[in-house]
PDB file of C-alpha atoms in Angstrom:
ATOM      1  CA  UNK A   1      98.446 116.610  95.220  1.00  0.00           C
ATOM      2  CA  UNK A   2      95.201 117.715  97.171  1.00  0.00           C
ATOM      3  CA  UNK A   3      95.577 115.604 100.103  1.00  0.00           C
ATOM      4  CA  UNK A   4      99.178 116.638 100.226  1.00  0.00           C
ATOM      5  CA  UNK A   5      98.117 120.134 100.658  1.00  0.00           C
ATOM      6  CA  UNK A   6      94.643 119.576 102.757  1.00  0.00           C
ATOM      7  CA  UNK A   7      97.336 117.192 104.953  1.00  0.00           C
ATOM      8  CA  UNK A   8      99.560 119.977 105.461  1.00  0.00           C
ATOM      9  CA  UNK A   9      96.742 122.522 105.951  1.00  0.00           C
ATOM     10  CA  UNK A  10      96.153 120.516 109.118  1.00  0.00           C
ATOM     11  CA  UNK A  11      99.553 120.960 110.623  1.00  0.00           C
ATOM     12  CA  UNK A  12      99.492 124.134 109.334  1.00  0.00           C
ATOM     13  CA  UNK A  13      96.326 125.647 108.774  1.00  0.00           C
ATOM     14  CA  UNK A  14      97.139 129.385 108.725  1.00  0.00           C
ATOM     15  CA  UNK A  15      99.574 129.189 106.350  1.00  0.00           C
ATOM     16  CA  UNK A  16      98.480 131.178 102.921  1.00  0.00           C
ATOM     17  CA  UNK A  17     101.317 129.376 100.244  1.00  0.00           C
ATOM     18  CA  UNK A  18      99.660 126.208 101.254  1.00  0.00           C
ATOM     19  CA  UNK A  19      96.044 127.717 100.022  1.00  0.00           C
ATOM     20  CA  UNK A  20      97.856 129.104  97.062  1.00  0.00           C
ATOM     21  CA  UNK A  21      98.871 125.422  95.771  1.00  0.00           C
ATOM     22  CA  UNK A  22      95.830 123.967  96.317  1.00  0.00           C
ATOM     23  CA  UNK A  23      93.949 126.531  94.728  1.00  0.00           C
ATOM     24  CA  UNK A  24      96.210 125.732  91.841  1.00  0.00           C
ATOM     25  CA  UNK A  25      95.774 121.890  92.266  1.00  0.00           C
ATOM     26  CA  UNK A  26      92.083 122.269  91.981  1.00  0.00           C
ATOM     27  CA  UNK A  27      92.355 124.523  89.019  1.00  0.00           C
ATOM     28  CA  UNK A  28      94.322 121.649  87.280  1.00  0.00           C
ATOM     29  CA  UNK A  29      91.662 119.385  87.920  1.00  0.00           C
ATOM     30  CA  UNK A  30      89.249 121.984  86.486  1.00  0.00           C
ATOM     31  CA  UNK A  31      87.384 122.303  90.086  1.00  0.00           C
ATOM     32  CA  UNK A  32      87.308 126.423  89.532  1.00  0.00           C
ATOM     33  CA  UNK A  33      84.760 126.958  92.349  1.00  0.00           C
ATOM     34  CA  UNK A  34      87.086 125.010  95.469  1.00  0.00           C
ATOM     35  CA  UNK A  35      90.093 126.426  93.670  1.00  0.00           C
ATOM     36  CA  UNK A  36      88.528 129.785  94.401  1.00  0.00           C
ATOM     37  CA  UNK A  37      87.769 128.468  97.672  1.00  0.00           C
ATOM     38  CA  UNK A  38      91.000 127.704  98.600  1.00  0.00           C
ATOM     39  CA  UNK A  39      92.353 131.335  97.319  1.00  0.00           C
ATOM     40  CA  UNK A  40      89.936 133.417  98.948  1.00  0.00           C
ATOM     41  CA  UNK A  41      90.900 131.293 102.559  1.00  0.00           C
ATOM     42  CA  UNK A  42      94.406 132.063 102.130  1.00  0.00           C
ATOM     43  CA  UNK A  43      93.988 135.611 101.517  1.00  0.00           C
ATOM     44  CA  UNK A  44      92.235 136.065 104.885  1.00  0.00           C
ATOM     45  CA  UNK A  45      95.380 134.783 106.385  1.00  0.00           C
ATOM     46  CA  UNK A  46      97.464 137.485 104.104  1.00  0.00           C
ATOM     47  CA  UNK A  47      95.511 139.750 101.931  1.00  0.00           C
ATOM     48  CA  UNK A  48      98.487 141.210 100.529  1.00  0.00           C
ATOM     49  CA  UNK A  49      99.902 137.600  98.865  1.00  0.00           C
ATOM     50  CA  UNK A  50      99.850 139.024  95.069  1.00  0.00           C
ATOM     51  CA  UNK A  51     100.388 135.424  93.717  1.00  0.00           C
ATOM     52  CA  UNK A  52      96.453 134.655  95.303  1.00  0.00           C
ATOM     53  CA  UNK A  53      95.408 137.867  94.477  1.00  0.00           C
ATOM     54  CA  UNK A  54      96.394 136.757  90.346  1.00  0.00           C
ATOM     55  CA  UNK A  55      95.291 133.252  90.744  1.00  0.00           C
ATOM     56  CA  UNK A  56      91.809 134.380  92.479  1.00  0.00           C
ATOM     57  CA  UNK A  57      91.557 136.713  89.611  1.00  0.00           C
ATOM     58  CA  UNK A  58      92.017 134.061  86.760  1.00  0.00           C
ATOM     59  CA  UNK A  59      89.314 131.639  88.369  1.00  0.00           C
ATOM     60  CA  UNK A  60      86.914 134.631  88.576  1.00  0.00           C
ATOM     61  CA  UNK A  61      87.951 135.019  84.938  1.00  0.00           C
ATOM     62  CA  UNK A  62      87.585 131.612  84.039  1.00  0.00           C
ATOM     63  CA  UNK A  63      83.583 131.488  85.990  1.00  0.00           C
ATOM     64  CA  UNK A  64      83.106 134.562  84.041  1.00  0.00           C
ATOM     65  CA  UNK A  65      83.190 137.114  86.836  1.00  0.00           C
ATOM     66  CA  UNK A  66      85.414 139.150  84.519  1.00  0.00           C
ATOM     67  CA  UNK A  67      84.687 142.639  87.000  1.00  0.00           C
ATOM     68  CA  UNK A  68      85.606 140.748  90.150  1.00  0.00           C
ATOM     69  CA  UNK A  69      88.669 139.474  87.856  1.00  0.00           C
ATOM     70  CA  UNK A  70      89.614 142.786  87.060  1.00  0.00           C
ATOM     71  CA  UNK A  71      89.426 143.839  90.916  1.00  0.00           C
ATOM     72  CA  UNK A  72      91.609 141.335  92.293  1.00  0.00           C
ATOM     73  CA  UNK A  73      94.693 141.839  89.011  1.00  0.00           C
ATOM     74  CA  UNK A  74      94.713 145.376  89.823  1.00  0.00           C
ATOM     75  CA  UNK A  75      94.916 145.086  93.707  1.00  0.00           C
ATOM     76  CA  UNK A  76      97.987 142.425  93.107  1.00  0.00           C
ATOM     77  CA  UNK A  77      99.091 144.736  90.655  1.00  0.00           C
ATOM     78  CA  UNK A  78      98.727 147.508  93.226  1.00  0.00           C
ATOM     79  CA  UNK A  79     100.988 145.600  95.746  1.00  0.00           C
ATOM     80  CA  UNK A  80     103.526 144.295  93.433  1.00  0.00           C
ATOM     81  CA  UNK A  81     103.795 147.058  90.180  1.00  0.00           C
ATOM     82  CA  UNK A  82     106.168 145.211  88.342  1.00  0.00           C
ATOM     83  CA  UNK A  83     103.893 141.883  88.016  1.00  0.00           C
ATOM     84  CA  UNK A  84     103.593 141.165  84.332  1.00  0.00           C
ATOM     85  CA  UNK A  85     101.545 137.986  84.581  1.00  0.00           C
ATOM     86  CA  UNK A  86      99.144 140.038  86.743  1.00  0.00           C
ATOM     87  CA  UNK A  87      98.701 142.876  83.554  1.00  0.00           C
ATOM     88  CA  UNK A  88      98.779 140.437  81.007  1.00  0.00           C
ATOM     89  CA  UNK A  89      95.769 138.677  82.726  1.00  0.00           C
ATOM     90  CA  UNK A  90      93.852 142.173  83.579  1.00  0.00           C
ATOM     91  CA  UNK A  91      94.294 142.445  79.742  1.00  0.00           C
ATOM     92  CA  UNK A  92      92.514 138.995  79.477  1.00  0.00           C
ATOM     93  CA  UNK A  93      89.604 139.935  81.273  1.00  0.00           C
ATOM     94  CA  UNK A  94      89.426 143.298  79.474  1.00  0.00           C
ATOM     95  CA  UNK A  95      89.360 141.883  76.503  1.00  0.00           C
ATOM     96  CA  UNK A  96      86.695 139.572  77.551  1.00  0.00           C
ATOM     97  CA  UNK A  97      84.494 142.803  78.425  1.00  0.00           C
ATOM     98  CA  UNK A  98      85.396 144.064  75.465  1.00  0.00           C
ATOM     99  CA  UNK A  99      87.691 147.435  76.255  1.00  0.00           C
ATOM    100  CA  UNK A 100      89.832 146.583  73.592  1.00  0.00           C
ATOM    101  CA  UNK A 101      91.881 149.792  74.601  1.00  0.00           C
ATOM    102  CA  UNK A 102      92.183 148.821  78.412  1.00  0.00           C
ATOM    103  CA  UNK A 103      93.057 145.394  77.151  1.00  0.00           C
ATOM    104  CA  UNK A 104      96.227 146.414  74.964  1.00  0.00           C
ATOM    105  CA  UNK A 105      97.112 149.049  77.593  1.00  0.00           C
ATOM    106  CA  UNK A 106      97.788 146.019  80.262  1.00  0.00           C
ATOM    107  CA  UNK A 107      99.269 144.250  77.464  1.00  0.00           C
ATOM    108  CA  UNK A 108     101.894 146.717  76.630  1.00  0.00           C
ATOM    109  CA  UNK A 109     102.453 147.112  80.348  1.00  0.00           C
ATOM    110  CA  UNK A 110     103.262 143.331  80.508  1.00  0.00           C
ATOM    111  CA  UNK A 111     105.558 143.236  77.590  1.00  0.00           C
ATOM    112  CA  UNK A 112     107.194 147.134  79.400  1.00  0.00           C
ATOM    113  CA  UNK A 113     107.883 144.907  82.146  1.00  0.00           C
ATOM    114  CA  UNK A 114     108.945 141.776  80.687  1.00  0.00           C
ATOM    115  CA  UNK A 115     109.852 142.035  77.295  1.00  0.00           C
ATOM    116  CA  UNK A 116     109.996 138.253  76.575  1.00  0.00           C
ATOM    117  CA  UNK A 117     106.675 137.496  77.544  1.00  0.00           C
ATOM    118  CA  UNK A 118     105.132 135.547  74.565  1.00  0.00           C
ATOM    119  CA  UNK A 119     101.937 135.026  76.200  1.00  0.00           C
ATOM    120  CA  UNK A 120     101.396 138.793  76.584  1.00  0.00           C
ATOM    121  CA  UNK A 121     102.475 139.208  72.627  1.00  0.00           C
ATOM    122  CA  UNK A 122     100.250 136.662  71.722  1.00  0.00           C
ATOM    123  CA  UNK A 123      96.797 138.038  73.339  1.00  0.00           C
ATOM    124  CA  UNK A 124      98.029 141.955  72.017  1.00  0.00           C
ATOM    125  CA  UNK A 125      97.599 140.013  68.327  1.00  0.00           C
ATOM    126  CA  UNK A 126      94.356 138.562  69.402  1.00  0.00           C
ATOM    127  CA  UNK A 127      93.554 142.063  70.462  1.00  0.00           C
ATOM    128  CA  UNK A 128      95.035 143.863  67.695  1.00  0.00           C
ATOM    129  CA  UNK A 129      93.004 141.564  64.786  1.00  0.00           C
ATOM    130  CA  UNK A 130      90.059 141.950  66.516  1.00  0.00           C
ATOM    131  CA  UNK A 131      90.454 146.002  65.932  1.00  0.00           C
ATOM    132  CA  UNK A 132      91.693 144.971  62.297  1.00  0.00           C
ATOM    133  CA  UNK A 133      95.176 146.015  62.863  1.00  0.00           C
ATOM    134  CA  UNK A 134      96.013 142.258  61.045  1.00  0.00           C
ATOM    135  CA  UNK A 135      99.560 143.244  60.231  1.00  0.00           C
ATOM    136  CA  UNK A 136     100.153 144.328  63.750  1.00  0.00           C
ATOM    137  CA  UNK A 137      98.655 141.446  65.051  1.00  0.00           C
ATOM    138  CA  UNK A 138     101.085 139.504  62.323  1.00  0.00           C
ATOM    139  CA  UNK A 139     103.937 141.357  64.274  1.00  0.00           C
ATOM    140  CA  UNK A 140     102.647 140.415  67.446  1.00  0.00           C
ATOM    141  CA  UNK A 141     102.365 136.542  66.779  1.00  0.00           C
ATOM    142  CA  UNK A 142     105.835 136.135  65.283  1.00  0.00           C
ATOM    143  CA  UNK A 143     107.526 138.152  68.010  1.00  0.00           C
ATOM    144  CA  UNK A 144     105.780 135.690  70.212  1.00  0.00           C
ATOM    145  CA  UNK A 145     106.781 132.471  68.661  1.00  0.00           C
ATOM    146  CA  UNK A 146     110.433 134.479  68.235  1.00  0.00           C
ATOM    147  CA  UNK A 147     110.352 134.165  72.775  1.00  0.00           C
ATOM    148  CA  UNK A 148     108.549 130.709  72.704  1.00  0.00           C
ATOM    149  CA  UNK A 149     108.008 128.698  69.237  1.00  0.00           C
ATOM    150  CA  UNK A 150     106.075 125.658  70.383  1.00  0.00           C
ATOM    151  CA  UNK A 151     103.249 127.319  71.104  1.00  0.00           C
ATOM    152  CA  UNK A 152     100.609 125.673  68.859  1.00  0.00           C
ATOM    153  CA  UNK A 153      97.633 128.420  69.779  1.00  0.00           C
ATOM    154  CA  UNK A 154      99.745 130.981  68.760  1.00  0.00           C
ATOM    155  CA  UNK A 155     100.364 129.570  65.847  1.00  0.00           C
ATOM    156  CA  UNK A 156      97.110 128.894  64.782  1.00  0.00           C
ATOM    157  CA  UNK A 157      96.300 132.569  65.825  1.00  0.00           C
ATOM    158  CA  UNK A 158      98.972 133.598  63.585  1.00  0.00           C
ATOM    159  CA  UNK A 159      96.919 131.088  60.737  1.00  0.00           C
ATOM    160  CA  UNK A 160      94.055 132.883  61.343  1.00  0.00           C
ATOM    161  CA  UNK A 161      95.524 136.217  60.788  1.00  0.00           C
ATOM    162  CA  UNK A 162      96.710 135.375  57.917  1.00  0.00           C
ATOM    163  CA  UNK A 163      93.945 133.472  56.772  1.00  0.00           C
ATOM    164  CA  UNK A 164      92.573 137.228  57.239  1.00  0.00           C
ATOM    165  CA  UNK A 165      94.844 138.711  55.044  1.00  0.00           C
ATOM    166  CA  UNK A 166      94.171 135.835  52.423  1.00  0.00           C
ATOM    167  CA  UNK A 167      98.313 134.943  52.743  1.00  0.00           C
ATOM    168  CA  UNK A 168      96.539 131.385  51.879  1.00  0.00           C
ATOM    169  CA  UNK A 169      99.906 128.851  52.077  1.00  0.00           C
ATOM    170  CA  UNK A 170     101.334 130.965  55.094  1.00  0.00           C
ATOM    171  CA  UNK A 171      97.958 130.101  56.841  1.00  0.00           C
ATOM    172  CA  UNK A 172      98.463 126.597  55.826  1.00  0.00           C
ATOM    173  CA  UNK A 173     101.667 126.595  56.956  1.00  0.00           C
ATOM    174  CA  UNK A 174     100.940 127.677  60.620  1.00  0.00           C
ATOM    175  CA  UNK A 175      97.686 125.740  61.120  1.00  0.00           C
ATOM    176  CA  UNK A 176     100.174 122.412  60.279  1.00  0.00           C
ATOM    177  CA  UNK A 177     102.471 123.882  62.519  1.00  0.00           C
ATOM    178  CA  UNK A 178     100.406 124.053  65.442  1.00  0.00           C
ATOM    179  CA  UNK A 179      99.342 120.698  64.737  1.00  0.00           C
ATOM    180  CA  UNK A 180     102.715 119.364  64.800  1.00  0.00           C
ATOM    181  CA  UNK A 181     103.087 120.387  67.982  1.00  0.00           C
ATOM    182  CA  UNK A 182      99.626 119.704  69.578  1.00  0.00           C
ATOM    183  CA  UNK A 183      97.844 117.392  67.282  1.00  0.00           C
ATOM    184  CA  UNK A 184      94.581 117.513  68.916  1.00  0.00           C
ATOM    185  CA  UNK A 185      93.766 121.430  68.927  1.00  0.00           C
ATOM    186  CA  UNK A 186      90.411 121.053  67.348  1.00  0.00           C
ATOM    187  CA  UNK A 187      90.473 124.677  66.420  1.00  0.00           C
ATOM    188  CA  UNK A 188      93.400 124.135  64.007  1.00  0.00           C
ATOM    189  CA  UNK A 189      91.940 121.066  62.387  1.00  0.00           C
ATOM    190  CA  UNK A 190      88.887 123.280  61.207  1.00  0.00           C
ATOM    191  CA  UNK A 191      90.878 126.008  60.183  1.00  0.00           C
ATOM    192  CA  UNK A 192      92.672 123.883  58.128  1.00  0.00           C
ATOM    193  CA  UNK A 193      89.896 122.154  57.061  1.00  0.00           C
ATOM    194  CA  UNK A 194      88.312 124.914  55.623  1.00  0.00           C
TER     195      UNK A 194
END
C-alpha cells in the first residue's frame, strides 16, 4: 500500500487525502515517525483536514508526545465539534498525563456525541477504576461490550475490574472470554494465570 500512495503522490503531490493514507499505511506497519511524516506534509497542503489533525495526534500519542497530542485533538476538534474519535483520543492522552478529570470529560463528550461508541466506554472504565469508581467502571465495560462484544481488551478490562472487586468466577469468566476471541493477548493469559 505505500508505493500505491508514494505512486500517486507523484501524479499528485499536493493532494492532502493521499498523505492521510499513507500516514495510516505507515502506522500499520508500526513506522510512527514517517507516518507522522506523511501527516504533518499533508497538513501544509490543508491545515484544516481534521482526519490528519486526529491521526497526527495519535502518532504523537503513540511517540509519547502526549502535549503535542493533546494540541493537534483539540484543533481537529476545534474545526469539526462533533468529532467523537477526536475526544475520545484527547481523553487517551489525558489519561496518559494523568488528568483523570480532563480525561473522562473528553470521554463523556465522545459518548454525548456518539452514544454507541464502545471504545470511548471502554477507556471511561479504565479511567473510572483507576479513580476506584470499580462499579462504574463495571458499568462502563458492559455497556461497551453491549455496542461491540468481541472486543477481547475490554473484556479482560472488565476481568480486571472484577478481579478488583474479588467477583473471582466473573473475572474468570471474562479473562476466558477475551481469550476466546484473541487467544494471544498476553495480558489475559497472566490474569488468568494468577
Amino acid at each position: 500500500a505505500v508505493k500505491s500512495f508514494q505512486r500517486a503522490l507523484e501524479i499528485d503531490p499536493q493532494n492532502p487525502a493521499l498523505y492521510n493514507n499513507l500516514g495510516n499505511s505507515y502506522k500499520k506497519l508500526g513506522r510512527n515517525q514517517d507516518a507522522l511524516n506523511s501527516y504533518s506534509k499533508g497538513l501544509t497542503y490543508n491545515p484544516e483536514y481534521t482526519d490528519l489533525l486526529n491521526n497526527l495526534g495519535v502518532t504523537l500519542n503513540d511517540l509519547g508526545q502526549f502535549n503535542e497530542a493533546i494540541k493537534s485533538y483539540k484543533r481537529a476538534i476545534d474545526l469539526k465539534l462533533d468529532y467523537a474519535e477526536a475526544y475520545n483520543n484527547l481523553g487517551v492522552s489525558y489519561n496518559k498525563l494523568g488528568q483523570s478529570d480532563k480525561a473522562v470529560k473528553s470521554y463523556n463528550m465522545a459518548l454525548n456525541i456518539d452514544p454507541e461508541y464502545s471504545d470511548a466506554y471502554n477507556n471511561l472504565g479504565v479511567v473510572q477504576k483507576k479513580l476506584g469508581q470499580v462499579n462504574d467502571a463495571i458499568a462502563s465495560y458492559k455497556k461497551a461490550l453491549e455496542i461491540n462484544p468481541n472486543d477481547a481488551d475490554t473484556f479482560n478490562n472488565l476481568g480486571i475490574a472484577f478481579d478488583e472487586h474479588e467477583h473471582l468466577n466473573d473475572a474468570i469468566q471474562s479473562y476466558r472470554q477475551a481469550l476466546l476471541i484473541q487467544p494471544d493477548l498476553a495480558e489475559a493469559h497472566n490474569n488468568l494465570g494468577h
